[in-house]
Each structure stands twice: as structure tokens, then as C-alpha cells.
Amino acid sequence: MSEGKTAVYPGSFDPVTSGHYDIIVRASRLFERLIVAVAPNPAKQPLFTVEERMKMLQEVCASLPNVHVECFEGLLVDFAVERGAQVIVKGLRAVSDFEYELQMALTNRRLRPQVETIFMMTNSEYVFLSSSIVKEIARLGGNVQGLVPKAVEPYLYRKFGRQVPNQEANRG
Ligand code: PNS
């Protein structure tokens, strides 16, 4: 673990997926403190409010004592500096993510050179996964089990007016 180092893991988290959670767990082992930072990102017309997204993340991260959930507006690097974070963590799924993420990382370095961006490879199990895919599946009546952390499932079903499946019946 990087002693005394704080990292920020930013995103829309609309909602947090199993791929995000995998990055959160692994990053939380590398840094003394990890701030999961929810960006409003109104351009993306989110399904969940910032408050709902934070609540889901708080439930999902409840067993990770060095993980803190916050939201921010404005520039990510300014938020990182305000919180005393030295590192921004980003997850990379496939080469298709790389170009945009490189542009962001270089822009952020230009704005605040003291904040380093590091990339973590998504677990191969989740390479195909995104919040948009999860929302599409939930909207069209599909099963999102395993694609999102267990605590997120009821939020998704409720949002689309679906009955929350009986947890007992789903086991095994
Ligand atoms: O989960 P997402 O939607 O891919 O996350 C994108 C996010 C929130 C990380 C990115 O849009 C962001 O950093 N927004 C804050 C504004 C900012 O600092 N932009 C980069 C410099 S122009």
C-alpha cells in the first residue's frame, strides 16, 4: 500500500457496476484512502440522481473502511487537490477507452501537474460491462444479477417499475 497516499476514483456511477466495484476494491488496497467521487455529468442525462448514486455506492462500499464516497462539481483535478489526493485512478476496459482517457489524463496533467493519473485494467470478466449496458438490460426486463453489486439491483428494478425479484428464489 502507498503509505499516506490518497487517490480519487471519479465517474458518473449511474449506477455503479460490478466492474467499477472491482476497481474500487483493488484500488482501496493500493492507497491509504480512496475517494470515490461522483460527477453529476448532466450531459449524459443520468437515470439516478447524484444522491441516489452516492447512496448506492455507500451501501456497496460499506465494508471498505478506507473508501469514502463524495460528489464534486467543477474540475476533477481541483477536487483532487482540495482533498489532498495525489492520484486519480481510472479503469480501462478495452483499447476503445484509451484514446479518450489519454486525452483526459494529459489535460488533467496540464491543469495540475502534481496529480498523477494511473490506469487499472478492468477484470476480464467485466470488459464488456458499462452502466449504459446495465440500464438497457434492466429497462428491457433482463436479469442484471452479477452485473451490478447485489445492493444496486433493487434500485434498478424500482427505477423501471419492476418487481424486485425474491432474493431467496434467486439463490443457487
Ligand atoms: O463515468 P464517466 O462518465 O466516464 O466519468 C467521467 C468523469 C466524471 C471522470 C469526467 O467527465 C470528469 O472528470 N469530469 C469532471 C470535469 C473535468 O475535470 N473534466 C476534465 C477536464 S476538461
XYZ file of C-alpha atoms and ligand atoms in Angstrom:
194
model
C 0.000 0.000 0.000
C 1.187 3.575 -0.730
C 1.591 4.971 2.797
C -0.273 8.229 3.323
C -1.399 8.466 -0.286
C -4.945 9.453 -1.198
C -6.471 8.575 -4.552
C -9.653 9.720 -6.257
C -11.674 7.330 -8.394
C -14.079 9.532 -10.373
C -17.054 8.637 -12.500
C -20.733 9.045 -13.187
C -21.563 5.724 -11.493
C -25.072 5.753 -12.987
C -25.213 3.161 -11.458
C -22.049 1.587 -10.011
C -21.400 -1.721 -11.822
C -19.521 -4.850 -10.782
C -16.663 -3.594 -12.973
C -16.491 -0.329 -11.010
C -16.674 -2.223 -7.740
C -13.810 -4.483 -8.770
C -11.647 -1.389 -9.415
C -12.733 0.160 -6.080
C -11.719 -2.947 -4.124
C -8.366 -3.275 -5.873
C -7.571 0.461 -5.635
C -8.534 0.503 -1.955
C -5.718 -1.988 -1.323
C -3.165 0.273 -3.006
C -3.905 3.567 -1.252
C -4.368 4.609 2.334
C -7.539 6.484 1.395
C -9.691 6.158 -1.709
C -12.325 8.766 -2.516
C -14.973 7.538 -4.922
C -16.086 10.801 -6.499
C -19.460 11.058 -8.206
C -19.679 13.629 -11.003
C -23.135 14.948 -11.872
C -22.376 14.806 -15.634
C -25.705 16.332 -16.766
C -24.666 15.925 -20.424
C -25.294 12.187 -20.029
C -28.902 12.628 -18.778
C -28.432 10.340 -15.789
C -31.031 7.799 -14.681
C -30.214 8.237 -10.989
C -29.794 11.476 -9.066
C -26.387 12.229 -7.567
C -27.880 11.440 -4.129
C -29.115 8.027 -5.315
C -25.772 7.228 -6.928
C -23.925 8.174 -3.737
C -26.313 6.125 -1.591
C -25.780 3.035 -3.761
C -22.003 3.500 -3.590
C -22.101 3.987 0.178
C -24.014 0.721 0.596
C -21.710 -1.121 -1.770
C -18.527 0.221 -0.114
C -19.750 -0.149 3.484
C -17.277 -2.955 4.204
C -14.283 -0.995 2.867
C -13.201 1.309 5.719
C -10.710 3.402 3.727
C -13.181 4.159 0.935
C -15.155 7.405 1.110
C -17.920 8.444 -1.246
C -18.239 12.098 -2.220
C -19.572 14.136 -5.109
C -17.952 17.048 -6.877
C -18.718 19.759 -9.373
C -16.166 21.558 -11.497
C -12.776 20.232 -12.458
C -11.740 16.831 -11.191
C -8.129 17.921 -10.624
C -9.264 20.847 -8.454
C -11.334 18.456 -6.366
C -8.336 16.117 -6.069
C -6.052 18.937 -4.887
C -8.693 20.203 -2.414
C -8.884 16.723 -0.892
C -5.105 16.315 -0.736
C -5.151 13.492 -3.299
C -2.015 12.794 -5.293
C -3.521 10.251 -7.677
C -6.535 9.849 -9.975
C -7.493 6.238 -10.647
C -9.206 5.321 -13.906
C -10.374 1.930 -15.098
C -9.562 0.814 -18.640
C -11.704 -1.825 -20.298
C -10.528 -2.001 -23.882
C -8.417 -0.117 -26.400
C -11.563 1.857 -27.282
C -11.403 3.553 -23.856
C -7.789 4.516 -24.284
C -7.911 7.487 -26.641
C -10.451 9.434 -24.578
C -8.764 8.522 -21.298
C -5.347 9.563 -22.625
C -6.796 12.928 -23.655
C -8.321 13.376 -20.184
C -5.149 12.319 -18.388
C -2.968 14.684 -20.413
C -5.444 17.547 -19.949
C -5.559 16.918 -16.217
C -1.760 16.810 -16.033
C -1.577 20.107 -17.897
C -4.014 21.665 -15.413
C -2.442 20.200 -12.244
C 0.926 18.502 -12.898
C 1.186 17.338 -9.290
C -1.799 14.985 -9.706
C -0.841 11.695 -11.360
C -3.372 9.586 -13.293
C -2.979 5.836 -13.095
C -4.925 3.264 -15.083
C -6.099 -0.045 -13.757
C -7.120 -2.821 -16.129
C -10.671 -3.977 -15.660
C -11.065 -7.609 -14.706
C -11.553 -9.575 -17.960
C -14.917 -10.765 -16.622
C -16.233 -7.179 -16.896
C -14.585 -5.926 -20.085
C -17.961 -5.723 -21.879
C -19.738 -4.065 -18.975
C -20.880 -0.447 -18.658
C -23.547 1.443 -16.739
C -25.363 2.043 -20.055
C -25.490 -1.697 -20.847
C -26.795 -2.447 -17.363
C -29.539 0.196 -17.683
C -30.553 -1.155 -21.085
C -30.835 -4.710 -19.734
C -32.844 -3.566 -16.703
C -35.103 -1.375 -18.853
C -35.871 -4.232 -21.243
C -36.710 -6.695 -18.475
C -33.438 -8.638 -18.386
C -31.535 -10.033 -15.440
C -28.756 -7.829 -14.065
C -27.562 -10.301 -11.441
C -23.774 -10.275 -11.229
C -23.504 -7.210 -13.463
C -24.047 -4.849 -10.544
C -23.331 -5.305 -6.834
C -26.238 -7.007 -5.049
C -27.290 -3.783 -3.258
C -27.781 -1.984 -6.583
C -30.273 -4.479 -8.064
C -33.369 -3.217 -6.178
C -32.584 0.398 -7.130
C -32.538 -0.574 -10.809
C -35.693 -2.672 -10.667
C -37.573 0.057 -8.804
C -36.463 2.729 -11.269
C -38.011 0.765 -14.127
C -41.142 -0.064 -12.167
C -40.243 -3.745 -11.956
C -40.851 -6.027 -9.045
C -37.704 -6.743 -7.017
C -37.110 -10.496 -7.509
C -37.273 -12.657 -4.404
C -33.657 -12.964 -3.224
C -34.240 -16.446 -1.773
C -35.674 -17.742 -5.046
C -32.622 -16.451 -6.906
C -30.054 -18.248 -4.804
C -28.124 -21.222 -6.118
O -18.005 7.606 -15.612
P -17.669 8.669 -16.618
O -18.913 9.386 -17.083
O -16.825 8.166 -17.748
O -16.774 9.749 -15.825
C -16.272 10.885 -16.493
C -15.643 11.863 -15.481
C -16.648 12.264 -14.435
C -14.456 11.187 -14.819
C -15.166 13.108 -16.283
O -16.227 13.584 -17.053
C -14.643 14.215 -15.396
O -13.530 14.135 -14.936
N -15.483 15.247 -15.176
C -15.143 16.394 -14.350
C -14.818 17.627 -15.208
C -13.369 17.603 -15.608
O -12.488 17.742 -14.797
N -13.105 17.338 -16.931
C -11.764 17.062 -17.423
C -11.008 18.261 -17.870
S -11.709 19.078 -19.239
